[in-house]
CSV table of C-alpha atoms in Angstrom, one decimal:
chain,number,residue,atom,x,y,z
A,1,MET,CA,44.8,18.2,-10.2
A,2,LYS,CA,41.4,16.7,-9.8
A,3,LEU,CA,40.1,19.8,-8.0
A,4,MET,CA,41.5,22.0,-10.7
A,5,ARG,CA,39.7,20.1,-13.4
A,6,ILE,CA,36.4,20.5,-11.7
A,7,THR,CA,36.9,24.2,-11.1
A,8,MET,CA,37.8,24.8,-14.7
A,9,ARG,CA,34.8,22.8,-15.9
A,10,ASN,CA,32.5,25.0,-13.7
A,11,TYR,CA,34.1,28.1,-15.2
A,12,LEU,CA,33.1,26.9,-18.6
A,13,ILE,CA,29.6,25.9,-17.6
A,14,TYR,CA,28.5,29.1,-15.9
A,15,PRO,CA,29.1,31.4,-18.9
A,16,ILE,CA,27.3,29.0,-21.2
A,17,PHE,CA,24.3,28.8,-18.8
A,18,GLY,CA,24.3,32.6,-18.5
A,19,MET,CA,24.3,32.9,-22.3
A,20,LEU,CA,21.3,30.5,-22.6
A,21,LEU,CA,19.4,32.4,-19.9
A,22,LEU,CA,20.1,35.7,-21.6
A,23,SER,CA,18.9,34.3,-24.9
A,24,ALA,CA,15.7,33.0,-23.3
A,25,CYS,CA,15.0,36.5,-21.8
A,26,VAL,CA,15.6,38.1,-25.2
A,27,ASP,CA,13.2,35.7,-26.9
A,28,GLN,CA,10.6,36.4,-24.2
A,29,GLU,CA,10.9,40.2,-24.7
A,30,VAL,CA,10.4,39.9,-28.4
A,31,GLY,CA,7.1,38.2,-27.9
A,32,GLN,CA,5.8,40.7,-25.3
A,33,TYR,CA,6.8,44.1,-26.6
A,34,PRO,CA,6.2,45.9,-29.9
A,35,LEU,CA,8.8,45.7,-32.5
A,36,ASP,CA,8.4,49.4,-33.4
A,37,ASN,CA,6.1,52.3,-33.0
A,38,VAL,CA,5.7,53.2,-36.6
A,39,ALA,CA,2.1,53.1,-37.8
A,40,PRO,CA,1.4,51.4,-41.2
A,41,ASP,CA,0.2,53.3,-44.2
A,42,ASN,CA,-3.5,53.3,-44.8
A,43,VAL,CA,-5.3,51.6,-47.7
A,44,LYS,CA,-5.8,53.5,-51.0
A,45,ASN,CA,-8.3,53.6,-53.8
A,46,VAL,CA,-11.3,52.5,-51.7
A,47,GLY,CA,-14.3,51.3,-53.7
A,48,VAL,CA,-17.8,50.8,-52.3
A,49,GLU,CA,-20.4,48.1,-53.3
A,50,ASN,CA,-23.6,48.8,-51.4
A,51,LEU,CA,-25.6,45.8,-50.4
A,52,SER,CA,-28.9,45.1,-48.5
A,53,GLY,CA,-28.1,46.1,-44.9
A,54,GLY,CA,-24.4,46.7,-45.6
A,55,ALA,CA,-21.6,47.2,-48.1
A,56,ILE,CA,-18.3,45.7,-49.3
A,57,LEU,CA,-15.3,47.9,-49.3
A,58,SER,CA,-12.4,47.1,-51.7
A,59,TYR,CA,-9.0,48.7,-51.6
A,60,ASP,CA,-5.3,48.6,-52.4
A,61,LEU,CA,-3.2,47.4,-49.5
A,62,PRO,CA,-0.1,49.3,-48.3
A,63,SER,CA,3.3,47.6,-48.7
A,64,ASP,CA,4.2,47.5,-45.0
A,65,GLU,CA,5.8,44.1,-44.3
A,66,ASP,CA,4.3,43.8,-40.9
A,67,LEU,CA,0.8,44.7,-41.9
A,68,LEU,CA,-1.7,42.5,-39.9
A,69,TYR,CA,-5.2,43.7,-40.6
A,70,VAL,CA,-7.6,46.3,-42.1
A,71,LYS,CA,-10.4,47.5,-39.8
A,72,VAL,CA,-13.6,49.4,-40.4
A,73,ILE,CA,-15.6,51.2,-37.7
A,74,TYR,CA,-19.3,52.0,-38.1
A,75,HIS,CA,-22.5,52.4,-36.2
A,76,LEU,CA,-25.7,50.3,-36.3
A,77,ASP,CA,-29.1,52.0,-36.4
A,78,ASN,CA,-29.4,51.7,-32.6
A,79,GLY,CA,-26.1,53.7,-32.1
A,80,GLU,CA,-24.0,50.7,-31.2
A,81,GLN,CA,-20.4,51.0,-32.5
A,82,VAL,CA,-19.2,48.0,-34.5
A,83,GLU,CA,-15.6,47.1,-35.6
A,84,GLN,CA,-14.9,44.6,-38.3
A,85,LYS,CA,-11.4,43.3,-39.2
A,86,SER,CA,-10.1,41.7,-42.4
A,87,SER,CA,-6.7,40.0,-42.8
A,88,ALA,CA,-3.8,41.5,-44.7
A,89,TYR,CA,-4.2,38.7,-47.3
A,90,THR,CA,-7.4,40.0,-48.8
A,91,ASN,CA,-8.4,43.4,-50.2
A,92,THR,CA,-12.1,43.5,-49.2
A,93,ILE,CA,-14.0,44.0,-46.0
A,94,LEU,CA,-17.7,43.5,-45.2
A,95,ILE,CA,-20.0,45.9,-43.4
A,96,GLU,CA,-23.3,44.3,-42.2
A,97,GLY,CA,-26.1,44.8,-39.7
A,98,LEU,CA,-27.4,48.1,-41.0
A,99,GLY,CA,-31.2,48.8,-41.2
A,100,LYS,CA,-32.9,51.4,-43.3
A,101,SER,CA,-31.1,52.8,-46.3
A,102,ARG,CA,-29.2,56.1,-45.6
A,103,GLU,CA,-25.9,57.7,-46.4
A,104,GLN,CA,-23.4,57.5,-43.7
A,105,ASP,CA,-19.6,57.7,-43.0
A,106,VAL,CA,-17.6,54.7,-41.9
A,107,GLN,CA,-13.9,54.8,-40.9
A,108,ILE,CA,-11.3,52.5,-42.4
A,109,LEU,CA,-7.7,52.0,-41.0
A,110,THR,CA,-4.9,49.5,-40.9
A,111,GLY,CA,-3.0,47.8,-38.1
A,112,ASP,CA,0.4,46.0,-37.8
A,113,ARG,CA,2.0,43.3,-35.7
A,114,SER,CA,3.4,45.9,-33.3
A,115,LYS,CA,-0.2,47.0,-32.4
A,116,ASN,CA,0.3,50.3,-34.3
A,117,GLU,CA,-2.7,51.6,-36.2
A,118,SER,CA,-2.9,54.2,-39.0
A,119,LYS,CA,-5.0,57.3,-38.9
A,120,PRO,CA,-8.5,56.4,-40.1
A,121,ILE,CA,-10.0,57.8,-43.3
A,122,ASN,CA,-13.7,58.4,-43.9
A,123,VAL,CA,-15.6,56.6,-46.6
A,124,LYS,CA,-19.3,57.3,-47.5
A,125,ILE,CA,-21.6,54.3,-48.0
A,126,LYS,CA,-25.4,54.1,-48.7
A,127,PRO,CA,-26.6,50.6,-48.1
A,128,LEU,CA,-29.9,49.3,-49.5
A,129,ASP,CA,-32.6,48.5,-47.0
A,130,ALA,CA,-31.9,45.5,-44.8
A,131,PRO,CA,-33.5,42.2,-46.0
A,132,ILE,CA,-36.1,42.3,-43.3
A,133,TYR,CA,-38.0,45.1,-45.1
A,134,ASP,CA,-38.4,43.0,-48.3
A,135,VAL,CA,-39.5,40.0,-46.3
A,136,PHE,CA,-42.0,42.2,-44.3
A,137,SER,CA,-43.5,43.7,-47.5
A,138,SER,CA,-44.0,40.3,-49.0
A,139,ILE,CA,-45.8,38.7,-46.0
A,140,GLN,CA,-49.4,37.7,-46.7
A,141,MET,CA,-51.7,36.6,-43.9
A,142,SER,CA,-54.9,34.6,-44.3
A,143,ASN,CA,-57.5,32.6,-42.4
A,144,ASP,CA,-56.5,29.1,-41.6
A,145,PHE,CA,-57.8,26.1,-39.6
A,146,GLY,CA,-57.0,26.7,-36.0
A,147,GLY,CA,-55.2,30.0,-36.7
A,148,ILE,CA,-53.7,32.0,-39.5
A,149,ARG,CA,-51.3,31.2,-42.3
A,150,LEU,CA,-48.3,33.3,-43.3
A,151,VAL,CA,-46.6,33.2,-46.7
A,152,TRP,CA,-43.5,35.3,-47.5
A,153,GLU,CA,-40.5,35.7,-49.8
A,154,ASN,CA,-36.9,36.0,-48.7
A,155,GLU,CA,-34.8,36.4,-51.9
A,156,ASN,CA,-31.5,36.7,-50.1
A,157,LYS,CA,-32.2,33.7,-47.8
A,158,SER,CA,-31.3,36.0,-44.9
A,159,ASP,CA,-31.7,34.8,-41.3
A,160,VAL,CA,-34.8,36.6,-39.9
A,161,VAL,CA,-37.4,36.3,-37.2
A,162,ILE,CA,-41.0,36.8,-37.9
A,163,THR,CA,-42.9,37.6,-34.7
A,164,VAL,CA,-46.7,36.9,-34.6
A,165,MET,CA,-48.9,38.7,-32.2
A,166,ARG,CA,-52.6,38.6,-31.2
A,167,LYS,CA,-54.7,41.2,-29.4
A,168,ASP,CA,-55.8,39.9,-26.0
A,169,GLU,CA,-58.8,40.7,-23.9
A,170,THR,CA,-57.1,43.8,-22.5
A,171,ASN,CA,-56.8,45.2,-26.0
A,172,LYS,CA,-53.0,44.7,-26.0
A,173,PHE,CA,-50.9,42.7,-28.5
A,174,VAL,CA,-49.2,39.7,-27.1
A,175,GLU,CA,-46.5,37.6,-28.8
A,176,ILE,CA,-47.8,34.1,-29.7
A,177,ASP,CA,-45.2,32.8,-32.1
A,178,HIS,CA,-41.6,33.4,-33.3
A,179,ILE,CA,-40.7,32.0,-36.8
A,180,TYR,CA,-37.0,31.7,-37.3
A,181,THR,CA,-36.3,31.3,-41.0
A,182,ASN,CA,-34.0,31.8,-43.9
A,183,ALA,CA,-36.2,30.0,-46.4
A,184,LYS,CA,-36.4,31.7,-49.8
A,185,ASN,CA,-40.1,30.9,-50.1
A,186,GLY,CA,-41.6,30.5,-46.7
A,187,ILE,CA,-44.9,29.2,-45.4
A,188,SER,CA,-45.9,28.9,-41.7
A,189,ASN,CA,-49.1,28.2,-39.9
A,190,VAL,CA,-49.9,29.6,-36.5
A,191,ARG,CA,-52.2,27.2,-34.7
A,192,GLY,CA,-54.1,26.9,-31.4
A,193,GLN,CA,-56.2,30.0,-31.8
A,194,GLU,CA,-59.9,30.3,-31.0
A,195,SER,CA,-62.4,30.2,-33.9
A,196,LYS,CA,-63.6,33.8,-33.6
A,197,ASP,CA,-63.0,37.2,-35.2
A,198,GLN,CA,-59.8,38.6,-33.8
A,199,GLU,CA,-56.8,40.9,-34.6
A,200,PHE,CA,-53.4,39.6,-35.5
A,201,ALA,CA,-50.1,41.4,-36.3
A,202,VAL,CA,-46.6,40.6,-37.5
A,203,PHE,CA,-43.2,42.3,-37.6
A,204,VAL,CA,-39.8,41.1,-38.7
A,205,ARG,CA,-36.4,41.6,-37.1
A,206,ASP,CA,-32.8,40.4,-37.6
A,207,ARG,CA,-29.9,39.5,-35.2
A,208,TRP,CA,-28.8,43.1,-35.1
A,209,GLN,CA,-32.2,44.0,-33.6
A,210,ASN,CA,-33.3,45.9,-36.7
A,211,ARG,CA,-37.0,45.6,-36.9
A,212,THR,CA,-39.8,46.6,-39.2
A,213,GLU,CA,-43.1,48.3,-38.6
A,214,THR,CA,-46.1,46.2,-37.7
A,215,LYS,CA,-48.6,44.7,-40.1
A,216,VAL,CA,-52.1,44.3,-38.6
A,217,GLY,CA,-55.2,42.5,-39.9
A,218,ARG,CA,-58.4,40.9,-38.7
A,219,PHE,CA,-58.9,37.2,-39.2
A,220,PHE,CA,-61.3,34.4,-38.3
A,221,PRO,CA,-59.5,31.1,-37.6
A,222,LEU,CA,-61.5,28.2,-39.0
A,223,PHE,CA,-62.7,25.6,-36.6
A,224,GLU,CA,-61.0,22.2,-36.6
A,225,GLU,CA,-60.2,19.4,-34.3
A,226,GLU,CA,-57.7,16.6,-34.4
A,227,LEU,CA,-59.1,13.2,-35.2
A,228,ASP,CA,-58.8,10.6,-32.5
A,229,LYS,CA,-55.9,8.3,-33.3
A,230,GLY,CA,-57.3,5.7,-30.9
A,231,LYS,CA,-59.9,4.9,-33.6
A,232,PHE,CA,-57.4,4.5,-36.5
A,233,ALA,CA,-57.1,0.9,-37.8
A,234,ARG,CA,-55.2,-1.1,-40.4
A,235,TRP,CA,-57.4,-1.9,-43.4
A,236,ASN,CA,-57.0,-2.8,-47.0
A,237,PRO,CA,-59.7,-3.3,-49.6
A,238,PRO,CA,-59.7,-6.1,-52.2
A,239,GLY,CA,-57.0,-5.7,-54.8
A,240,LEU,CA,-54.8,-3.5,-52.7
A,241,PRO,CA,-53.0,-5.9,-50.5
A,242,TYR,CA,-51.5,-4.6,-47.3
A,243,GLN,CA,-47.8,-4.7,-47.0
A,244,ASP,CA,-45.3,-3.6,-44.3
A,245,LEU,CA,-41.7,-4.5,-43.7
A,246,GLY,CA,-42.4,-6.3,-40.4
A,247,GLN,CA,-39.5,-6.4,-37.9
A,248,GLY,CA,-41.5,-3.9,-35.8
A,249,TRP,CA,-42.0,-1.5,-38.7
A,250,ILE,CA,-45.8,-2.0,-38.8
A,251,LEU,CA,-48.6,0.2,-40.1
A,252,GLN,CA,-50.0,0.9,-36.7
A,253,ASN,CA,-46.9,2.8,-35.7
A,254,MET,CA,-48.1,5.7,-37.9
A,255,TRP,CA,-50.6,6.6,-35.2
A,256,ASN,CA,-48.9,5.4,-31.9
A,257,LYS,CA,-48.1,9.0,-30.9
A,258,SER,CA,-44.3,8.3,-31.0
A,259,LEU,CA,-41.6,9.7,-33.3
A,260,ALA,CA,-39.1,7.1,-32.2
A,261,THR,CA,-38.1,4.2,-34.4
A,262,PRO,CA,-39.4,1.9,-35.5
A,263,GLY,CA,-42.1,3.7,-37.5
A,264,PHE,CA,-43.9,2.3,-40.5
A,265,SER,CA,-42.1,1.0,-43.5
A,266,THR,CA,-43.0,-0.9,-46.7
A,267,PRO,CA,-40.8,-3.7,-47.9
A,268,THR,CA,-37.9,-2.8,-50.2
A,269,GLY,CA,-38.2,-3.6,-53.9
A,270,MET,CA,-41.8,-2.4,-54.3
A,271,ALA,CA,-43.0,-1.1,-57.7
A,272,LYS,CA,-44.2,2.5,-57.8
A,273,PRO,CA,-46.6,3.9,-57.0
A,274,MET,CA,-46.8,2.4,-53.5
A,275,ASN,CA,-50.3,2.2,-52.0
A,276,ILE,CA,-50.9,2.6,-48.3
A,277,THR,CA,-54.5,2.3,-46.9
A,278,PHE,CA,-56.0,2.5,-43.5
A,279,ASP,CA,-59.3,3.4,-41.7
A,280,LEU,CA,-59.6,6.6,-39.7
A,281,GLY,CA,-62.4,5.1,-37.7
A,282,GLN,CA,-64.5,8.2,-38.0
A,283,THR,CA,-66.0,10.2,-40.8
A,284,ALA,CA,-64.6,13.8,-41.2
A,285,LYS,CA,-64.4,16.7,-43.6
A,286,LEU,CA,-60.6,17.0,-43.5
A,287,SER,CA,-58.9,20.4,-43.3
A,288,ARG,CA,-55.3,19.2,-43.2
A,289,PHE,CA,-53.0,16.4,-42.2
A,290,LYS,CA,-49.4,16.1,-41.0
A,291,ILE,CA,-46.7,13.6,-42.0
A,292,PHE,CA,-43.7,13.3,-39.7
A,293,GLN,CA,-40.5,12.2,-41.4
A,294,ARG,CA,-38.0,9.8,-40.1
A,295,SER,CA,-35.3,12.1,-38.7
A,296,ASP,CA,-32.9,9.7,-36.9
A,297,ALA,CA,-29.5,8.7,-38.3
A,298,ALA,CA,-29.4,11.6,-40.7
A,299,GLN,CA,-32.6,10.4,-42.5
A,300,LEU,CA,-34.4,13.7,-42.7
A,301,TYR,CA,-35.2,14.7,-46.3
A,302,THR,CA,-33.4,11.7,-47.7
A,303,GLY,CA,-33.8,7.9,-47.7
A,304,ALA,CA,-37.3,6.5,-47.8
A,305,ASN,CA,-39.1,9.7,-46.6
A,306,VAL,CA,-42.1,10.5,-48.7
A,307,LYS,CA,-41.6,13.3,-51.3
A,308,ARG,CA,-44.3,13.3,-54.0
A,309,PHE,CA,-47.6,11.6,-53.3
A,310,GLU,CA,-51.4,11.7,-53.7
A,311,VAL,CA,-54.1,11.3,-51.0
A,312,TRP,CA,-57.5,9.7,-51.8
A,313,GLY,CA,-60.4,9.1,-49.6
A,314,SER,CA,-63.7,7.2,-49.4
A,315,GLU,CA,-66.7,7.4,-47.0
A,316,HIS,CA,-67.4,3.7,-47.2
A,317,PRO,CA,-65.1,0.6,-47.5
A,318,ASN,CA,-66.7,-0.7,-50.7
A,319,VAL,CA,-64.0,0.6,-53.1
A,320,ASN,CA,-62.3,-0.8,-56.2
A,321,GLN,CA,-58.6,-1.3,-57.0
A,322,ASP,CA,-58.8,1.5,-59.5
A,323,PHE,CA,-59.7,5.1,-58.5
A,324,SER,CA,-63.2,5.2,-59.8
A,325,THR,CA,-64.8,4.9,-56.3
A,326,TRP,CA,-62.3,7.0,-54.5
A,327,LYS,CA,-62.3,10.8,-54.1
A,328,LYS,CA,-59.1,12.6,-54.7
A,329,LEU,CA,-58.1,14.9,-51.8
A,330,GLY,CA,-55.0,16.3,-53.5
A,331,ASP,CA,-51.5,16.0,-55.0
A,332,PHE,CA,-48.8,16.9,-52.6
A,333,LEU,CA,-45.1,17.6,-52.6
A,334,SER,CA,-42.9,17.6,-49.5
A,335,TYR,CA,-41.4,21.0,-48.8
A,336,LYS,CA,-37.8,21.6,-47.6
A,337,PRO,CA,-37.6,25.1,-46.0
A,338,SER,CA,-33.8,25.4,-46.5
A,339,GLY,CA,-33.6,24.3,-50.0
A,340,LEU,CA,-30.3,22.7,-49.2
A,341,PRO,CA,-28.9,19.8,-51.4
A,342,LEU,CA,-29.8,16.2,-50.6
A,343,GLY,CA,-28.1,15.0,-47.4
A,344,GLN,CA,-27.9,18.5,-45.9
A,345,VAL,CA,-30.5,19.9,-43.5
A,346,SER,CA,-30.9,23.1,-41.4
A,347,GLU,CA,-32.3,23.5,-37.9
A,348,GLU,CA,-35.5,24.9,-39.6
A,349,ASP,CA,-35.8,21.7,-41.6
A,350,MET,CA,-35.5,19.6,-38.5
A,351,GLU,CA,-38.2,21.7,-36.7
A,352,TYR,CA,-40.6,21.7,-39.7
A,353,ALA,CA,-40.6,18.1,-40.9
A,354,GLY,CA,-39.1,16.2,-37.9
A,355,ARG,CA,-40.6,17.8,-34.8
A,356,LYS,CA,-43.7,19.7,-35.9
A,357,GLY,CA,-44.6,17.5,-38.9
A,358,GLU,CA,-45.1,18.7,-42.4
A,359,ASP,CA,-48.5,20.4,-42.8
A,360,TYR,CA,-50.6,19.5,-45.9
A,361,MET,CA,-53.8,21.4,-46.7
A,362,VAL,CA,-56.9,19.7,-48.0
A,363,ASP,CA,-59.2,21.4,-50.4
A,364,LEU,CA,-62.2,22.8,-48.6
A,365,GLU,CA,-64.5,21.5,-51.3
A,366,SER,CA,-63.4,17.9,-50.6
A,367,PRO,CA,-66.2,15.6,-49.3
A,368,ALA,CA,-66.2,14.0,-45.9
A,369,ILE,CA,-64.3,10.7,-45.9
A,370,ARG,CA,-63.3,7.9,-43.5
A,371,TYR,CA,-61.0,5.6,-45.4
A,372,ILE,CA,-57.5,6.8,-46.6
A,373,ARG,CA,-55.3,5.8,-49.5
A,374,LEU,CA,-51.8,7.2,-49.8
A,375,VAL,CA,-50.3,6.8,-53.2
A,376,VAL,CA,-46.5,7.4,-53.0
A,377,HIS,CA,-44.8,8.3,-56.3
A,378,GLU,CA,-41.4,9.4,-55.1
A,379,THR,CA,-39.2,9.3,-52.0
A,380,TRP,CA,-36.5,11.8,-51.1
A,381,GLY,CA,-33.8,9.2,-51.6
A,382,SER,CA,-35.5,7.6,-54.7
A,383,THR,CA,-35.8,4.3,-52.8
A,384,THR,CA,-38.0,1.3,-53.6
A,385,HIS,CA,-39.7,1.5,-50.2
A,386,THR,CA,-41.2,4.3,-48.1
A,387,GLN,CA,-41.2,5.1,-44.4
A,388,ILE,CA,-43.5,7.3,-42.3
A,389,MET,CA,-43.0,7.9,-38.5
A,390,GLU,CA,-46.4,9.4,-37.6
A,391,VAL,CA,-49.5,10.9,-39.2
A,392,SER,CA,-52.1,13.3,-37.8
A,393,PHE,CA,-55.4,14.3,-39.4
A,394,PHE,CA,-57.5,17.4,-38.6
A,395,GLY,CA,-60.9,18.6,-39.7
A,396,GLN,CA,-64.6,18.7,-38.7
A,397,ILE,CA,-65.8,15.3,-37.4
A,398,GLN,CA,-69.2,14.3,-38.6
A,399,LYS,CA,-71.3,13.7,-35.5
């Protein structure tokens, strides 16, 4: 009887096990093979909105229950075929990456979960010129200290690359700088060029390798040299007491050739405007200066970084508390390339203000000076103190 019970139990177990195994196989097949071979219907009532460098297609979706996507097929200006997909839960699809404006056919089709696709239908589009062409036409080049200055507009804030070239001694253009930008109103300085008459050129491209023609001009970079930071010194005249936070955040850190913390900081709770004075240790006719922002711990373009300020100068140390014996070198406003809200920064912002330092131009008619007075009216974070990691000054040193 005992043997019989075991045998009967096995007879019951084996069929159940077989059913489970069969069920597992069926489930596996469902995941691996198409459910059917019936193609979905295509979209209907296709509308076209032409954009700069592309278009948006809108349409009515078919009623197929297993519809998975809508796909558009088109060709870039270089002949490369591109496929873009949009889900079955939206009724628009974006075409992008096209260059010069021209009428062309694109194909639109649908696909389902069984990997069936409908027959494509042709749609005519005529995109506007890609954003690079508007950026290119707006570029203005001019002489600058140590190189040339570029100014441009980028209304769509598109990601573009401005390539700068210089003609070398073999009469060939060589690339000397690449400016990656999506700034709406852009400014960039190309430095490190000899002070002599020479030919420069620029062109603009995008990530799809569309590129403009080349703009060429002759320019004469103005002579300048960087002032020796080894001669800078802390200094404050009567009536303008020197203040720093201490705790390592001392004035001399502004010229220690380091962007690491600590830099310089005034104490908190200071009334505005905040005055910062120091001695350059050499008399110079300034062309420009750089201020490097504090960029650690998400401080860039926020916190105590300088935003709106004035710079005054004097050739001698005998100055008054008021501004009667100082010469104004300019009113300045910190520039944020991305234009993003407070607390948000782009890679371009990091490069401009954190690594390269913000460039501020001094009026060419300004007199030669030795002593500097920074007057800070506003910081990016509206704080009651201000911080500067490093400063650099450039110009023509009076021998």
